[in-house]
Amino acid sequence: MRLIRHAAPAASGLSAARDSRSIAKAIATAECVPGEALRLRSREIAACDAAVGKVHAGGTWREPAVHARLAESLGALLGPALRGDFEWYYCRGAFFHNDAHYDARLFGVWCIDGPAAEIVFPRAAVRVAAAPSCIVVFDPFEVHGVLAPGCSTYAASDYQGARPSVFLGFELDITAALADAFGISNGASGQMISSRTRIDATSGAIKCFD
């Protein structure tokens, strides 16, 4: 894994239970070529209807062999924190949003199939590749979107007729080691971001904090 540290202003995530922690100061990336069985399963997911701009869930599942391979690719720091369940996600571009319901963990996606794309984090001023084989781990409170390469704003017209991107979604427990590596601490610091935070779907700008 490669850690990308960013200089976004300090902010905290507020869970549905009203617990707070600082938002990660890093995003991690890696690569792992998916096996043919995963590719075939992803094509079944890609055949589902996918409204432009929305991330769709394609079902939860678990498989020890996939877990072992992904954990190995995540490395000694992140691999031990990998949870057992996976979920398929697919989208034809995704407008800016956060996933604040994942309040006590980091979130990751492994791109299995689809066109070249990027996951863009406007508050952090970071963009990372989301083409097949790419793995990205990030704080679910951080605003993000899935855009065509080089784009900084979301426009539905860019994705009309596009093939879906298909991701294997996974979760990581925030262990002491992960908290240290990603710069996460308990308690509030800076602006508060939650599921109630208003986010501009086009630009990713935060309109109103919690």
Tab-separated table of C-alpha atoms in Angstrom:
chain	number	residue	atom	x	y	z
A	1	MET	CA	0.000	0.000	0.000
A	2	ARG	CA	1.045	3.579	-0.649
A	3	LEU	CA	-0.156	6.285	1.744
A	4	ILE	CA	-1.070	9.641	0.218
A	5	ARG	CA	-1.024	12.281	2.931
A	6	HIS	CA	-3.055	15.424	2.299
A	7	ALA	CA	-3.397	18.876	3.817
A	8	ALA	CA	-7.185	19.179	4.088
A	9	PRO	CA	-8.315	21.358	7.009
A	10	ALA	CA	-8.819	19.448	10.250
A	11	ALA	CA	-12.332	17.988	10.480
A	12	SER	CA	-14.171	15.391	12.501
A	13	GLY	CA	-16.701	12.725	11.627
A	14	LEU	CA	-19.852	12.498	13.724
A	15	SER	CA	-21.533	9.087	13.806
A	16	ALA	CA	-25.250	8.400	14.059
A	17	ALA	CA	-24.621	7.634	17.747
A	18	ARG	CA	-23.077	11.143	18.041
A	19	ASP	CA	-19.572	9.789	18.662
A	20	SER	CA	-16.800	11.823	17.071
A	21	ARG	CA	-13.289	11.206	15.766
A	22	SER	CA	-10.950	13.096	13.499
A	23	ILE	CA	-11.152	12.373	9.775
A	24	ALA	CA	-8.157	10.537	8.305
A	25	LYS	CA	-5.299	12.627	6.992
A	26	ALA	CA	-4.288	10.047	4.395
A	27	ILE	CA	-5.675	7.913	1.577
A	28	ALA	CA	-4.083	4.576	0.638
A	29	THR	CA	-3.709	2.954	-2.780
A	30	ALA	CA	-2.481	-0.382	-4.103
A	31	GLU	CA	-2.922	-2.693	-7.079
A	32	CYS	CA	-3.990	-6.304	-7.403
A	33	VAL	CA	-5.027	-8.003	-10.643
A	34	PRO	CA	-8.383	-9.751	-10.033
A	35	GLY	CA	-8.722	-13.399	-10.976
A	36	GLU	CA	-10.939	-14.576	-13.792
A	37	ALA	CA	-13.665	-15.804	-11.410
A	38	LEU	CA	-14.018	-12.321	-9.926
A	39	ARG	CA	-14.074	-10.755	-13.373
A	40	LEU	CA	-16.871	-13.081	-14.473
A	41	ARG	CA	-18.916	-12.294	-11.362
A	42	SER	CA	-18.369	-8.574	-11.885
A	43	ARG	CA	-19.792	-8.815	-15.410
A	44	GLU	CA	-23.031	-10.161	-13.966
A	45	ILE	CA	-23.165	-7.119	-11.696
A	46	ALA	CA	-22.368	-4.783	-14.594
A	47	ALA	CA	-25.380	-6.141	-16.471
A	48	CYS	CA	-27.737	-4.732	-13.809
A	49	ASP	CA	-29.530	-1.452	-14.432
A	50	ALA	CA	-27.418	1.471	-13.213
A	51	ALA	CA	-28.854	4.967	-13.057
A	52	VAL	CA	-26.195	7.521	-13.928
A	53	GLY	CA	-24.458	9.180	-10.985
A	54	LYS	CA	-25.569	6.853	-8.198
A	55	VAL	CA	-23.551	4.120	-6.499
A	56	HIS	CA	-25.615	0.914	-6.471
A	57	ALA	CA	-25.174	-2.001	-4.055
A	58	GLY	CA	-25.026	-5.431	-5.688
A	59	GLY	CA	-25.117	-7.758	-2.701
A	60	THR	CA	-23.058	-8.809	0.315
A	61	TRP	CA	-20.937	-11.956	0.274
A	62	ARG	CA	-17.795	-13.544	1.724
A	63	GLU	CA	-15.150	-15.874	0.350
A	64	PRO	CA	-11.989	-16.877	2.258
A	65	ALA	CA	-9.777	-17.100	-0.840
A	66	VAL	CA	-10.680	-13.566	-1.969
A	67	HIS	CA	-10.240	-12.284	1.570
A	68	ALA	CA	-6.766	-13.835	1.793
A	69	ARG	CA	-5.660	-12.370	-1.539
A	70	LEU	CA	-6.960	-8.908	-0.743
A	71	ALA	CA	-5.446	-8.954	2.752
A	72	GLU	CA	-2.076	-9.859	1.240
A	73	SER	CA	-2.348	-6.962	-1.224
A	74	LEU	CA	-3.245	-4.560	1.592
A	75	GLY	CA	-0.030	-5.447	3.363
A	76	ALA	CA	1.051	-5.955	6.950
A	77	LEU	CA	-0.511	-2.707	8.198
A	78	LEU	CA	-3.974	-2.885	6.663
A	79	GLY	CA	-4.427	-6.599	5.954
A	80	PRO	CA	-5.049	-7.704	9.572
A	81	ALA	CA	-7.839	-5.096	9.922
A	82	LEU	CA	-9.808	-6.400	6.896
A	83	ARG	CA	-13.342	-7.501	7.787
A	84	GLY	CA	-14.769	-10.711	6.367
A	85	ASP	CA	-17.756	-9.408	4.397
A	86	PHE	CA	-17.584	-7.873	0.923
A	87	GLU	CA	-20.198	-6.025	-1.093
A	88	TRP	CA	-20.458	-5.410	-4.805
A	89	TYR	CA	-20.862	-1.784	-5.856
A	90	TYR	CA	-21.337	-0.428	-9.351
A	91	CYS	CA	-21.865	2.988	-10.894
A	92	ARG	CA	-21.732	4.976	-14.115
A	93	GLY	CA	-19.932	7.909	-12.586
A	94	ALA	CA	-20.873	8.946	-9.055
A	95	PHE	CA	-21.785	12.432	-7.904
A	96	PHE	CA	-20.005	13.786	-4.833
A	97	HIS	CA	-21.131	12.366	-1.504
A	98	ASN	CA	-19.830	10.819	1.695
A	99	ASP	CA	-20.635	7.509	3.388
A	100	ALA	CA	-20.936	8.628	6.992
A	101	HIS	CA	-22.924	5.523	7.990
A	102	TYR	CA	-19.559	3.660	8.072
A	103	ASP	CA	-18.711	5.446	11.282
A	104	ALA	CA	-16.159	3.209	13.039
A	105	ARG	CA	-14.055	1.988	10.147
A	106	LEU	CA	-12.180	2.852	6.996
A	107	PHE	CA	-13.723	1.935	3.660
A	108	GLY	CA	-12.039	0.437	0.619
A	109	VAL	CA	-12.839	-0.428	-2.975
A	110	TRP	CA	-11.084	-2.805	-5.337
A	111	CYS	CA	-11.955	-1.995	-8.944
A	112	ILE	CA	-12.685	-5.251	-10.781
A	113	ASP	CA	-14.059	-4.074	-14.120
A	114	GLY	CA	-15.085	-0.975	-16.030
A	115	PRO	CA	-13.676	1.993	-17.937
A	116	ALA	CA	-10.808	4.174	-16.739
A	117	ALA	CA	-12.041	6.424	-13.935
A	118	GLU	CA	-10.789	8.338	-10.903
A	119	ILE	CA	-12.015	8.689	-7.343
A	120	VAL	CA	-11.807	12.387	-6.565
A	121	PHE	CA	-11.579	13.819	-3.029
A	122	PRO	CA	-12.129	17.571	-3.454
A	123	ARG	CA	-11.694	18.624	0.187
A	124	ALA	CA	-8.397	16.733	0.348
A	125	ALA	CA	-7.324	17.822	-3.175
A	126	VAL	CA	-6.515	14.200	-4.041
A	127	ARG	CA	-7.517	12.097	-7.056
A	128	VAL	CA	-6.592	8.446	-7.549
A	129	ALA	CA	-7.050	5.966	-10.366
A	130	ALA	CA	-10.064	3.666	-10.212
A	131	ALA	CA	-9.372	1.447	-13.207
A	132	PRO	CA	-9.426	-2.372	-12.984
A	133	SER	CA	-6.855	-3.716	-10.468
A	134	CYS	CA	-6.741	-0.449	-8.460
A	135	ILE	CA	-7.410	-0.559	-4.709
A	136	VAL	CA	-8.273	2.585	-2.746
A	137	VAL	CA	-8.745	2.859	1.044
A	138	PHE	CA	-10.186	6.061	2.506
A	139	ASP	CA	-12.186	7.581	5.334
A	140	PRO	CA	-15.903	7.213	4.534
A	141	PHE	CA	-16.585	10.653	6.053
A	142	GLU	CA	-14.362	12.235	3.372
A	143	VAL	CA	-16.325	13.694	0.428
A	144	HIS	CA	-15.658	11.766	-2.795
A	145	GLY	CA	-17.007	11.060	-6.263
A	146	VAL	CA	-16.229	8.763	-9.207
A	147	LEU	CA	-15.415	10.807	-12.300
A	148	ALA	CA	-13.981	10.352	-15.765
A	149	PRO	CA	-10.185	10.882	-15.841
A	150	GLY	CA	-9.227	14.546	-15.591
A	151	CYS	CA	-12.699	15.773	-14.589
A	152	SER	CA	-13.070	17.868	-11.443
A	153	THR	CA	-16.839	18.311	-11.466
A	154	TYR	CA	-19.648	15.809	-11.907
A	155	ALA	CA	-21.949	16.103	-14.943
A	156	ALA	CA	-24.483	13.372	-15.675
A	157	SER	CA	-24.051	13.878	-19.428
A	158	ASP	CA	-20.456	12.584	-19.168
A	159	TYR	CA	-21.712	9.101	-18.256
A	160	GLN	CA	-24.749	8.559	-20.452
A	161	GLY	CA	-24.154	5.269	-22.263
A	162	ALA	CA	-20.932	4.541	-20.342
A	163	ARG	CA	-20.086	1.084	-19.049
A	164	PRO	CA	-20.427	0.731	-15.268
A	165	SER	CA	-17.419	0.622	-12.998
A	166	VAL	CA	-17.692	-2.455	-10.751
A	167	PHE	CA	-16.041	-2.456	-7.335
A	168	LEU	CA	-15.557	-4.978	-4.579
A	169	GLY	CA	-16.249	-2.937	-1.446
A	170	PHE	CA	-14.651	-3.811	1.882
A	171	GLU	CA	-14.228	-2.413	5.395
A	172	LEU	CA	-11.281	-2.090	7.768
A	173	ASP	CA	-11.457	-1.821	11.540
A	174	ILE	CA	-9.686	1.278	12.822
A	175	THR	CA	-7.023	-0.441	14.877
A	176	ALA	CA	-4.430	1.499	16.877
A	177	ALA	CA	-1.928	0.920	14.070
A	178	LEU	CA	-4.324	2.217	11.397
A	179	ALA	CA	-5.293	5.226	13.507
A	180	ASP	CA	-1.637	6.139	13.860
A	181	ALA	CA	-0.838	5.648	10.167
A	182	PHE	CA	-3.887	7.592	8.949
A	183	GLY	CA	-3.710	10.341	11.571
A	184	ILE	CA	-7.021	9.497	13.270
A	185	SER	CA	-7.723	10.484	16.883
A	186	ASN	CA	-10.771	10.332	19.148
A	187	GLY	CA	-12.793	13.458	19.821
A	188	ALA	CA	-13.771	16.518	17.843
A	189	SER	CA	-11.359	18.741	15.919
A	190	GLY	CA	-12.305	21.352	13.327
A	191	GLN	CA	-15.572	21.297	11.370
A	192	MET	CA	-17.976	18.416	12.000
A	193	ILE	CA	-19.004	16.186	9.052
A	194	SER	CA	-21.820	13.640	9.294
A	195	SER	CA	-24.595	12.039	7.254
A	196	ARG	CA	-26.509	15.315	7.669
A	197	THR	CA	-23.777	17.416	6.064
A	198	ARG	CA	-24.972	19.098	2.867
A	199	ILE	CA	-22.642	18.419	-0.058
A	200	ASP	CA	-22.784	19.969	-3.525
A	201	ALA	CA	-23.200	16.928	-5.772
A	202	THR	CA	-21.511	18.669	-8.723
A	203	SER	CA	-18.413	20.166	-7.100
A	204	GLY	CA	-18.108	18.315	-3.799
A	205	ALA	CA	-18.107	21.600	-1.875
A	206	ILE	CA	-19.580	21.373	1.604
A	207	LYS	CA	-22.604	23.674	1.766
A	208	CYS	CA	-23.440	23.259	5.437
A	209	PHE	CA	-21.576	21.398	8.177
A	210	ASP	CA	-23.375	19.370	10.864
